[in-house]
Amino acid sequence: MKNRKGRKGEESRKRLLKVAANEFSIRGFHDTKVSTIVKRAGLTQPSFYLYFPSKQAIFEELITDFHSRVRHLTESLLLESGIKQTDVSNRVLSAVETVFQFLAADLDLTRIGFFLNPDAKQMKKDLAMVLKDNLEAEQRLGYFRSDLDMETVAECLIGIIEHLTDSHLLPGSKDPASLAAQVVNLLIYGMLPNQGALQKRGDIR
Amino acid sequence: MKNRKGRKGEESRKRLLKVAANEFSIRGFHDTKVSTIVKRAGLTQPSFYLYFPSKQAIFEELITDFHSRVRHLTESLLLESGIKQTDVSNRVLSAVETVFQFLAADLDLTRIGFFLNPDAKQMKKDLAMVLKDNLEAEQRLGYFRSDLDMETVAECLIGIIEHLTDSHLLPGSKDPASLAAQVVNLLIYGMLPNQGALQKRGDIR
Amino acid sequence: MKNRKGRKGEESRKRLLKVAANEFSIRGFHDTKVSTIVKRAGLTQPSFYLYFPSKQAIFEELITDFHSRVRHLTESLLLESGIKQTDVSNRVLSAVETVFQFLAADLDLTRIGFFLNPDAKQMKKDLAMVLKDNLEAEQRLGYFRSDLDMETVAECLIGIIEHLTDSHLLPGSKDPASLAAQVVNLLIYGMLPNQGALQKRGDIR
Amino acid sequence: MKNRKGRKGEESRKRLLKVAANEFSIRGFHDTKVSTIVKRAGLTQPSFYLYFPSKQAIFEELITDFHSRVRHLTESLLLESGIKQTDVSNRVLSAVETVFQFLAADLDLTRIGFFLNPDAKQMKKDLAMVLKDNLEAEQRLGYFRSDLDMETVAECLIGIIEHLTDSHLLPGSKDPASLAAQVVNLLIYGMLPNQGALQKRGDIR
DNA sequence: TATGAATGAGCCTTCATTCAT
DNA sequence: TATGAATGAAGGCTCATTCAT
């Protein structure tokens, strides 16, 4: 009832974030003008500064948003991988698909957090480390070749995800599920035509 | 009249390009100031406009430079792949290493052409197509699994190269040869511990 | 309708005046922000305009306050000087001390009315005139050197009071009584080591 | 011959300083707009920033100017006082007159350095200390009453100078010489009608 | 070939003030 | 009596670019 610090303000703030995300995503930081954000949000410039101390600040808030979502994602991936599963490739597939799904959920934010964020490098490195830990655990269980450097594998995966996100997810030309399937099929079985793999491939899709 | 042969002028021009490449690479387009470029090049602002019609123009010239180098690269890759080779994996390895070497040759230019260039997407797509053609040819010869969509494979490779360039080549933490070896080992043989591959892997490293 | 008797309102108004005086005194007119005043007074911006039509207005009200207090002061000084006193120097001393005491009573207001007020010049001139009249009266009675231009003397006194207020009263490093004593001792007897004065000086301190 | 860093720029810079001094002096810091300064100097806004990094900076340069002039003044006063002179009052008179003349030389700068400068207090304190040292030296020689606290005397003198500057020098209603004469006459001989002084007073004016 | 000097255009930000409740 | 939300108006500053020499 005493919903102080009102509803309307909260909505204006959200609208600003939404519009800003879109503008940044399309135009990048510098070519995004506060005046445009505000116009699209149906407000005037001073109102912007009612909710955010600066243009830089709203940009960083979006990045932080993305960051915390990424954290949740990695946590859920860890949980998932903790659960015993018989089929490794299905495990990996599901993880990769989850990531693509996550990245597809808010394209503007993904562009900002993944491609515009000047500190994206670090974040990707963190992500790679989580992946690496998972992969190494499974490697120790004999599910993966023991001579692979899982750090590099993780980084390759990140690179793949990054690029496919940019080239197919953001433009909307492919969906998370099929991207994941193809990536995992490639990484798990490799490019060589080896017989044993062919049967298992059926399991994935 | 438009005697473009003045020795001094030509040198000033080159200095500007060099410095600009470095500034753009470090700071990005917007945060690079013409005033800084000319200062570092030992010139004054009007001199800049003696050689380039605008800041945009020098940026684009650098991108075009990179572009034409990329074209040479792909041509040489095509040639290379035309030559018959017995070992596929070595063929791929050599190609990937060539690419990494190319990207390592001029880091500033690589950052600009590969990461700052707003049209990098298209260029990467072109590159992917060349790769794809190569791969499909070999696929038809039975060297690669027939169920793989080589376009996606090509894109994955691009993604990997892109990311490893950003995370290890530009910072100088790994060299082209070892990066190539690891990537190819992964892609060719996959992650599963399959027996047949183990012997061949020895060929690469 | 315009029932100005609301207790709470009256208190809010007073709080605003108090806080504003302090802020103006510390920061000056321009660097004092309405937003700060209301925050410190525990109110919101629109409330401010319930009590004062503008920032300028509250500033002027403070100045007017100071003004009217000054008027009371000068009146009391006139009364005092009307009373016959045998010792001139004690008369002067008492007057000067009264002034210092007055200025010390509300330091914020003194800073505003005396140093920040753009019309302080006029007010000081008025004050000087009152002083001058007093001094000239006593001069005619032979208490002071007849060749002195009492207008200048009055202005010197004002200048002294002004400066000592700024340098010692506002920071609290000296008290009104001792400041007054020193000033009057100087002005009455001058700087030269002349015999006759030495005895009388004892009267002052 | 090689008068690099040209004449024209130097002139623009000086014009800006001149105009700025006048604007600040009339309007104070906040109400002085860069746009006005620049307009009056026959330039456009960006040119301003060719010569000064900010509005604050030009203000501070003016203050620093004033400061260094004050330093020269005090040095010359020290020199002067070193020279043996028979008549103390003439010594003091000459010093005070020099100060008034100095303050009258550039009224805009005086207003800025003396009244607008937020650090004027410190500067006045420094000035007072120089005066005090001088006065105490003469006091030890028996020229002044030994019971006077010369620090206070110095401060009174500063206060007088300050006020008369504000009330008569800046408006141009009195000249340095006559102001000095009256001030010194008052301070040296005091207000009481004492015989001995009357002859000497003739020396001053 | 080069530069000292200058500017057009525009963006971010601030602040006193008001509207609607 | 009070406030959440919003704004009109303006100012400082930056930067790519040009003029005149």
CSV table of C-alpha atoms in Angstrom, one decimal, chain D residues 73 76-78 80-81 85 88-102 127 131 134-135 138 157 161 176 180 184:
chain,number,residue,atom,x,y,z
D,73,LEU,CA,55.1,45.2,-3.8
D,76,SER,CA,59.8,46.9,-2.5
D,77,LEU,CA,58.3,47.9,0.8
D,78,LEU,CA,60.9,45.9,2.7
D,80,GLU,CA,62.3,51.0,1.4
D,81,SER,CA,61.9,50.4,5.1
D,85,GLN,CA,64.8,57.8,7.3
D,88,VAL,CA,58.9,57.7,10.9
D,89,SER,CA,55.5,59.0,10.0
D,90,ASN,CA,56.8,59.9,6.5
D,91,ARG,CA,58.1,56.4,6.2
D,92,VAL,CA,54.7,54.9,7.1
D,93,LEU,CA,52.9,57.4,4.9
D,94,SER,CA,55.0,56.6,1.9
D,95,ALA,CA,54.5,52.9,2.4
D,96,VAL,CA,50.7,53.2,2.7
D,97,GLU,CA,50.6,55.5,-0.3
D,98,THR,CA,52.6,53.0,-2.3
D,99,VAL,CA,50.1,50.3,-1.4
D,100,PHE,CA,47.1,52.4,-2.4
D,101,GLN,CA,48.9,53.3,-5.6
D,102,PHE,CA,49.5,49.7,-6.3
D,127,LEU,CA,50.6,40.9,4.0
D,131,LEU,CA,53.7,44.9,7.9
D,134,ASN,CA,58.4,46.2,9.8
D,135,LEU,CA,56.4,47.8,12.5
D,138,GLU,CA,60.6,50.3,14.4
D,157,LEU,CA,45.9,48.8,8.7
D,161,ILE,CA,43.2,49.8,3.3
D,176,PRO,CA,45.8,57.1,-3.3
D,180,ALA,CA,47.1,57.5,2.6
D,184,VAL,CA,48.4,57.7,8.5
